[in-house]
XYZ file of N, CA and C in Angstrom:
531
model
N -142.996 -44.103 7.413
C -142.432 -44.904 8.208
C -140.859 -44.527 8.297
N -140.517 -44.177 7.273
C -138.970 -44.010 7.465
C -138.785 -42.805 7.941
N -139.884 -41.867 8.240
C -139.447 -40.661 9.033
C -139.358 -40.649 10.262
N -140.241 -41.830 11.033
C -139.963 -42.281 12.377
C -138.121 -42.780 13.006
N -138.100 -43.514 11.908
C -136.501 -44.326 12.007
C -135.429 -43.418 12.194
N -135.791 -42.454 11.435
C -134.258 -41.311 11.208
C -133.909 -40.992 12.599
N -135.199 -39.967 13.215
C -134.537 -39.611 14.572
C -134.014 -40.712 15.865
N -134.409 -41.554 15.557
C -134.302 -42.712 16.527
C -132.522 -43.365 16.035
N -132.270 -43.278 14.831
C -130.950 -43.571 14.388
C -130.283 -42.517 14.752
N -130.743 -41.284 14.752
C -129.391 -40.175 15.201
C -129.561 -40.093 16.615
N -130.381 -40.185 17.353
C -130.434 -40.282 18.918
C -129.179 -41.420 19.531
N -129.712 -42.653 18.735
C -128.228 -43.605 18.794
C -126.720 -43.345 18.593
N -126.737 -42.532 17.123
C -125.643 -42.280 16.770
C -124.994 -40.997 17.810
N -125.797 -40.094 17.948
C -125.287 -39.035 18.882
C -124.864 -39.739 20.483
N -125.709 -40.422 20.993
C -125.209 -41.213 22.155
C -123.904 -42.176 21.905
N -123.746 -42.509 20.802
C -122.374 -43.663 20.414
C -121.195 -42.882 20.829
N -121.475 -41.386 19.859
C -120.487 -40.697 19.836
C -120.219 -39.772 21.192
N -121.258 -39.447 22.000
C -120.730 -38.947 23.522
C -120.212 -40.103 24.063
N -120.613 -41.325 24.272
C -120.005 -41.967 24.753
C -118.472 -42.441 24.576
N -117.777 -42.612 23.253
C -116.795 -42.552 23.058
C -116.017 -41.599 23.459
N -116.453 -40.058 23.285
C -115.546 -39.213 23.658
C -115.522 -38.965 24.911
N -116.247 -39.585 25.716
C -116.383 -39.714 27.086
C -115.052 -40.689 27.738
N -115.490 -41.768 27.239
C -114.310 -42.960 27.354
C -112.851 -42.651 27.168
N -112.824 -41.937 25.974
C -111.671 -41.556 25.535
C -110.987 -40.223 26.850
N -111.714 -39.554 27.018
C -111.308 -38.514 28.133
C -111.101 -38.941 29.430
N -111.679 -40.095 29.986
C -111.419 -41.004 30.853
C -110.465 -41.748 30.383
N -109.950 -42.465 29.496
C -108.739 -43.114 29.430
C -107.546 -42.219 29.324
N -107.715 -40.982 29.006
C -106.637 -40.065 28.823
C -106.143 -39.555 30.362
N -107.442 -39.362 31.004
C -106.994 -38.788 32.451
C -106.533 -40.291 33.324
N -106.902 -40.868 33.350
C -106.274 -42.401 33.956
C -104.901 -42.212 33.516
N -104.428 -42.221 32.523
C -103.176 -42.814 31.683
C -102.225 -41.234 32.700
N -102.658 -39.888 32.585
C -102.251 -38.771 32.884
C -101.827 -38.984 34.641
N -102.483 -39.614 35.436
C -102.603 -39.903 36.460
C -101.730 -40.722 37.035
N -101.785 -42.029 36.105
C -100.599 -43.175 36.481
C -99.561 -42.566 36.307
N -99.042 -41.861 35.126
C -97.617 -41.395 34.885
C -97.299 -40.394 35.886
N -98.127 -39.476 36.808
C -97.605 -38.523 37.444
C -97.124 -39.307 38.594
N -98.083 -40.788 39.162
C -97.752 -41.422 40.150
C -96.224 -41.829 39.844
N -96.172 -42.528 38.453
C -94.784 -43.056 38.538
C -93.619 -41.959 38.791
N -94.236 -40.843 38.220
C -92.988 -39.981 38.086
C -92.118 -39.342 39.004
N -93.148 -39.119 40.446
C -93.134 -38.702 41.309
C -93.675 -39.641 42.379
N -92.655 -40.596 42.871
C -92.772 -41.520 43.817
C -93.019 -40.689 44.883
N -94.003 -41.256 46.345
C -94.158 -40.571 47.409
C -92.732 -41.021 48.079
N -92.441 -40.132 48.655
C -91.316 -40.080 49.625
C -91.843 -39.085 50.716
N -91.635 -39.751 52.050
C -91.915 -38.696 52.890
C -90.877 -37.613 53.234
N -91.185 -36.461 53.557
C -90.265 -35.099 53.688
C -89.901 -35.609 55.196
N -90.433 -36.211 56.212
C -90.106 -36.495 57.538
C -88.933 -37.684 57.457
N -88.342 -37.738 58.860
C -87.892 -38.989 59.066
C -88.737 -40.246 58.869
N -88.293 -41.097 58.413
C -88.735 -42.478 58.200
C -88.967 -43.347 59.587
N -90.250 -43.747 59.606
C -90.678 -44.271 61.039
C -89.841 -45.776 60.881
N -89.556 -46.442 62.053
C -88.993 -47.658 62.180
C -90.151 -48.743 61.511
N -89.655 -49.781 60.887
C -90.680 -50.480 60.311
C -90.123 -52.141 60.550
N -91.014 -52.829 60.788
C -91.104 -54.337 60.962
C -91.558 -54.880 59.403
N -90.892 -55.531 58.569
C -91.329 -56.298 57.708
C -91.338 -57.736 57.708
N -92.819 -58.180 57.538
C -92.885 -59.485 58.142
C -93.039 -60.162 56.796
N -92.368 -61.478 56.427
C -92.500 -62.129 55.434
C -92.780 -63.582 55.681
N -93.948 -64.423 55.516
C -94.222 -65.611 55.708
C -94.006 -66.422 54.791
N -92.926 -67.672 54.899
C -92.542 -68.271 53.773
C -92.718 -69.711 54.164
N -93.171 -70.853 52.764
C -93.199 -72.160 53.284
C -92.782 -72.346 51.950
N -91.610 -73.554 52.155
C -91.288 -74.310 50.843
C -90.378 -73.258 49.819
N -89.802 -74.409 49.420
C -88.700 -73.220 48.539
C -89.547 -73.135 46.958
N -90.451 -72.063 46.401
C -91.209 -71.923 45.473
C -90.026 -71.473 44.725
N -90.293 -71.884 43.270
C -89.308 -71.110 42.092
C -89.044 -69.782 42.200
N -87.465 -69.029 42.227
C -87.219 -67.718 42.477
C -87.573 -67.308 43.530
N -87.597 -68.211 44.786
C -87.721 -67.716 46.138
C -86.420 -66.835 46.477
N -85.104 -67.489 46.257
C -84.143 -66.514 46.785
C -84.233 -65.296 45.716
N -84.621 -65.180 44.651
C -84.909 -63.621 43.960
C -85.585 -63.039 44.684
N -86.872 -63.600 44.740
C -87.620 -62.718 45.501
C -87.172 -62.401 47.472
N -86.448 -62.956 47.923
C -86.489 -62.515 49.201
C -85.422 -61.699 48.809
N -84.269 -61.595 47.991
C -83.165 -60.823 48.061
C -83.491 -59.285 48.184
N -84.733 -58.940 47.206
C -85.038 -57.215 47.308
C -85.550 -56.773 48.786
N -86.147 -57.677 49.364
C -86.337 -57.259 50.785
C -85.678 -56.722 51.435
N -83.887 -57.581 51.310
C -83.081 -57.349 52.186
C -82.264 -56.097 51.579
N -82.646 -55.515 50.502
C -81.853 -54.301 49.319
C -83.173 -53.001 49.618
N -83.798 -52.921 50.585
C -84.578 -51.954 50.269
C -84.103 -50.591 50.693
N -84.396 -49.475 49.887
C -84.144 -48.114 50.104
C -84.663 -47.704 51.177
N -84.515 -47.953 52.246
C -85.104 -47.521 53.305
C -84.290 -47.466 54.563
N -84.588 -46.048 55.365
C -83.401 -45.943 56.592
C -83.066 -46.784 57.583
N -84.912 -47.219 58.069
C -84.625 -48.132 59.604
C -85.766 -49.269 59.410
N -85.501 -50.388 59.107
C -86.274 -51.539 59.034
C -85.577 -52.900 59.266
N -86.365 -53.838 59.829
C -86.023 -54.913 60.014
C -86.832 -56.055 59.194
N -85.977 -57.042 58.602
C -86.941 -58.202 57.705
C -87.080 -59.268 58.904
N -88.197 -59.746 58.999
C -88.420 -60.972 59.653
C -89.225 -62.109 59.045
N -88.400 -62.972 58.716
C -89.120 -64.233 57.907
C -89.715 -64.967 58.886
N -90.674 -65.793 58.215
C -91.677 -66.435 59.570
C -91.953 -67.921 58.676
N -91.371 -69.054 59.235
C -91.556 -70.410 58.782
C -92.260 -71.283 60.227
N -93.055 -72.032 59.562
C -93.523 -73.177 60.962
C -92.403 -73.815 61.675
N -91.514 -74.475 60.739
C -90.516 -75.211 61.465
C -88.759 -74.797 60.623
N -87.730 -75.649 61.628
C -86.591 -75.197 60.935
C -86.348 -76.400 59.706
N -87.240 -77.434 59.764
C -87.076 -78.321 58.659
C -87.785 -77.876 57.195
N -88.393 -76.625 57.197
C -88.783 -76.131 56.083
C -87.854 -75.788 54.959
N -87.679 -76.397 53.723
C -86.875 -75.947 52.755
C -86.196 -74.757 52.596
N -87.535 -73.756 53.272
C -86.914 -72.220 52.796
C -86.196 -71.771 54.037
N -85.925 -72.653 54.891
C -84.865 -72.019 56.380
C -83.555 -71.778 55.484
N -82.914 -72.763 54.889
C -81.995 -73.117 54.314
C -81.365 -71.723 53.450
N -82.449 -71.583 52.816
C -82.659 -70.426 51.631
C -81.867 -68.708 52.515
N -83.160 -69.003 53.176
C -83.445 -67.589 54.168
C -82.080 -67.574 55.093
N -81.393 -68.501 55.729
C -80.431 -68.627 56.801
C -79.081 -68.311 55.828
N -79.141 -68.659 54.700
C -77.757 -68.120 53.479
C -78.103 -66.831 53.327
N -78.964 -66.206 53.253
C -79.360 -64.554 52.263
C -78.873 -64.045 53.457
N -79.738 -64.330 54.959
C -79.289 -63.455 55.913
C -77.699 -63.563 56.282
N -77.231 -64.708 56.305
C -75.673 -64.395 56.490
C -74.882 -63.746 55.657
N -75.286 -63.563 54.327
C -74.781 -62.864 53.192
C -74.824 -61.453 53.475
N -75.888 -61.102 53.871
C -76.411 -59.733 54.238
C -75.765 -58.977 55.736
N -75.602 -59.885 56.446
C -74.979 -59.583 57.510
C -73.813 -59.167 57.352
N -72.783 -59.867 56.419
C -71.803 -59.706 56.109
C -70.979 -58.610 55.319
N -72.247 -58.325 54.405
C -72.191 -57.526 53.462
C -72.042 -55.694 54.166
N -71.557 -54.505 53.180
C -71.410 -53.487 53.518
C -73.024 -52.921 53.855
N -73.855 -53.641 52.943
C -75.366 -53.035 53.478
C -75.984 -54.065 54.237
N -75.711 -53.700 55.306
C -75.976 -54.879 56.408
C -77.436 -54.472 57.008
N -78.410 -55.259 57.003
C -79.723 -54.932 57.478
C -80.206 -55.784 58.374
N -81.039 -55.698 59.348
C -81.576 -56.413 60.415
C -82.500 -57.387 59.717
N -82.191 -58.473 60.036
C -82.900 -59.424 59.604
C -83.148 -60.887 60.591
N -84.115 -61.679 60.594
C -84.313 -62.659 61.405
C -85.147 -63.707 60.796
N -85.134 -64.824 61.795
C -86.110 -66.201 61.136
C -86.847 -66.292 62.875
N -88.174 -66.473 62.304
C -88.870 -66.870 63.712
C -89.792 -68.107 63.270
N -89.539 -69.278 63.847
C -89.913 -70.118 63.689
C -91.333 -70.118 64.568
N -92.461 -70.283 63.958
C -93.890 -69.966 64.594
C -94.408 -71.514 65.358
N -94.398 -72.714 64.658
C -94.613 -73.816 65.046
C -95.954 -73.891 64.144
N -96.516 -75.336 64.657
C -97.673 -75.929 64.103
C -98.726 -74.977 64.676
N -99.591 -74.552 63.658
C -100.890 -73.934 63.906
C -101.943 -74.721 64.670
N -102.774 -74.639 65.138
C -103.680 -75.471 66.068
C -105.436 -74.812 65.414
N -105.368 -73.586 66.020
C -106.996 -73.296 65.866
C -107.180 -72.315 64.679
N -106.097 -72.164 63.686
C -106.452 -71.286 62.494
C -105.312 -71.681 61.276
N -105.202 -71.160 60.178
C -104.637 -71.144 59.142
C -103.257 -71.279 59.831
N -102.127 -72.116 58.997
C -100.752 -71.718 59.036
C -100.192 -70.200 59.032
N -100.439 -69.782 58.256
C -100.015 -68.558 57.689
C -100.360 -67.346 58.881
N -101.659 -67.478 59.085
C -102.168 -66.526 60.084
C -101.516 -66.616 61.449
N -101.277 -67.869 61.820
C -100.746 -68.463 62.977
C -99.472 -67.696 62.863
N -98.712 -68.327 61.773
C -97.273 -67.583 61.545
C -96.976 -65.952 61.638
N -97.982 -65.440 61.320
C -98.028 -63.904 61.188
C -98.316 -63.750 63.049
N -99.609 -64.112 63.395
C -99.516 -63.793 64.838
C -98.516 -64.137 65.872
N -97.617 -65.112 65.645
C -96.670 -65.435 66.458
C -95.491 -64.170 66.495
N -95.091 -64.047 64.764
C -94.248 -63.199 64.800
C -94.327 -61.667 65.046
N -95.788 -61.317 64.962
C -96.007 -59.625 65.470
C -95.859 -59.989 66.864
N -96.230 -60.786 67.764
C -96.171 -60.547 69.623
C -94.749 -60.104 69.793
N -93.746 -60.707 69.018
C -92.406 -60.492 69.478
C -91.486 -59.343 68.654
N -92.345 -58.244 68.474
C -91.585 -57.373 67.749
C -91.397 -55.933 69.049
N -90.306 -55.563 68.868
C -89.732 -54.744 69.791
C -90.749 -53.650 69.927
N -90.897 -52.379 70.912
C -91.610 -51.421 71.220
C -91.468 -50.331 70.286
N -90.036 -50.350 69.652
C -89.778 -49.109 68.955
C -89.840 -49.256 67.555
N -91.083 -50.050 67.215
C -91.335 -50.434 65.835
C -92.703 -49.381 65.562
N -93.149 -48.693 64.293
C -93.822 -47.878 64.625
C -94.623 -48.476 63.339
N -93.982 -49.118 62.429
C -94.976 -49.781 61.051
C -94.705 -50.774 61.020
N -95.903 -51.983 60.666
C -95.758 -53.267 60.530
C -96.152 -53.204 59.116
N -95.252 -53.747 58.153
C -95.354 -54.026 56.481
C -95.355 -55.665 56.600
N -96.395 -56.190 55.398
C -96.090 -57.491 55.177
C -96.204 -57.709 53.631
N -95.566 -58.468 53.299
C -95.378 -59.359 51.860
C -94.892 -60.580 51.697
N -95.747 -61.326 50.934
C -95.337 -62.829 50.488
C -94.182 -62.987 49.758
N -93.715 -64.064 50.144
C -92.438 -64.613 49.459
C -92.706 -65.120 48.095
N -93.476 -64.812 47.488
C -93.670 -64.956 46.152
C -93.871 -63.720 45.134
N -93.655 -62.219 46.281
C -93.594 -61.085 45.654
C -92.213 -60.926 45.372
N -91.831 -60.153 44.431
C -90.358 -59.545 44.043
C -90.714 -57.870 43.892
N -90.964 -57.196 44.867
C -90.951 -55.332 44.907
C -89.622 -54.959 44.513
N -89.572 -53.947 44.076
C -88.452 -52.702 43.657
C -88.090 -52.346 44.889
N -86.701 -51.547 44.556
C -85.929 -50.842 45.996
C -86.614 -50.200 46.787
N -87.754 -49.580 46.078
C -88.096 -48.199 46.767
C -89.649 -48.609 47.109
N -90.119 -49.798 46.984
C -91.319 -50.555 47.610
C -91.644 -50.274 49.055
N -90.650 -50.528 50.091
C -91.043 -50.137 51.263
C -91.340 -48.584 51.733
N -90.224 -47.630 51.110
C -90.279 -46.392 51.245
C -91.538 -45.491 50.364
N -92.331 -46.401 49.139
C -93.602 -45.559 48.616
C -94.768 -46.064 49.242
N -94.428 -47.219 50.044
C -95.678 -47.815 50.839
C -95.813 -46.987 52.187
N -94.796 -46.927 52.790
C -94.602 -46.269 54.303
C -95.384 -44.583 53.981
N -94.703 -44.177 52.867
C -94.836 -42.469 52.471
C -96.386 -42.057 52.331
N -97.341 -43.244 52.179
C -98.421 -43.344 52.060
C -99.430 -43.428 53.303
N -98.488 -43.316 54.284
C -99.302 -43.537 55.650
C -99.344 -42.003 56.078
N -100.509 -41.601 56.778
C -100.451 -40.278 57.408
C -100.854 -40.411 58.750
N -99.599 -40.004 59.626
C -99.713 -40.650 60.940
C -101.046 -39.937 61.546
N -101.738 -38.901 61.419
C -102.842 -38.723 61.920
C -104.501 -39.150 61.252
N -104.200 -39.893 59.715
C -105.413 -39.796 59.599
C -105.236 -41.562 59.112
N -104.235 -41.813 58.398
C -104.078 -43.455 57.683
C -103.767 -44.331 58.997
N -104.340 -45.872 58.835
C -104.153 -46.690 59.774
C -103.685 -47.829 58.781
N -103.942 -47.567 57.696
C -103.242 -49.138 56.698
C -103.170 -48.205 55.385
N -101.970 -48.860 54.466
C -101.963 -48.664 52.999
C -101.583 -49.901 52.344
N -101.695 -50.352 51.368
C -101.572 -51.294 50.771
C -100.802 -50.791 49.100
N -100.385 -51.919 48.715
C -99.525 -51.619 47.381
C -100.220 -52.517 46.300
N -101.269 -53.484 47.103
C -102.076 -54.268 45.753
C -102.462 -53.290 45.290
N -103.148 -53.526 43.637
C -103.563 -52.962 43.016
C -105.342 -52.928 42.987
């Protein structure tokens, strides 16, 4: 009777060892890939396309100003930040106006504006805000980028995001993990 169980135990043992080795190799490859992506951020070798960066805002969340500030400090050549709110009464409006005023007076002047979308009637407010804002974009904009006001991206976020676009193949890219 013991002779039957020994091959079964050995089979499970070998399977467990093989699975452990395969998982270890997969973890190593994943780590190596992630490190290579962080070491060499994607930067387009050609001229940067013009970008309209849409930021829907509502209310004053904790850290709103700290979240919006990096959007006006992107390491990107040609972009405009479009903050979208439902109404001028939104508490976020004062924070946004102060930041726009600060950055338009600084040496690092970036194009930024506020779009007041009005109250939504047939869809969610955020969708309505984005629809209204995208309708008013100038013809020279090549790329639409969207970010929520509760995100705090790094200075190279926009350049890295846009660099992933391939003009012939890609229609969209995301920074979402």
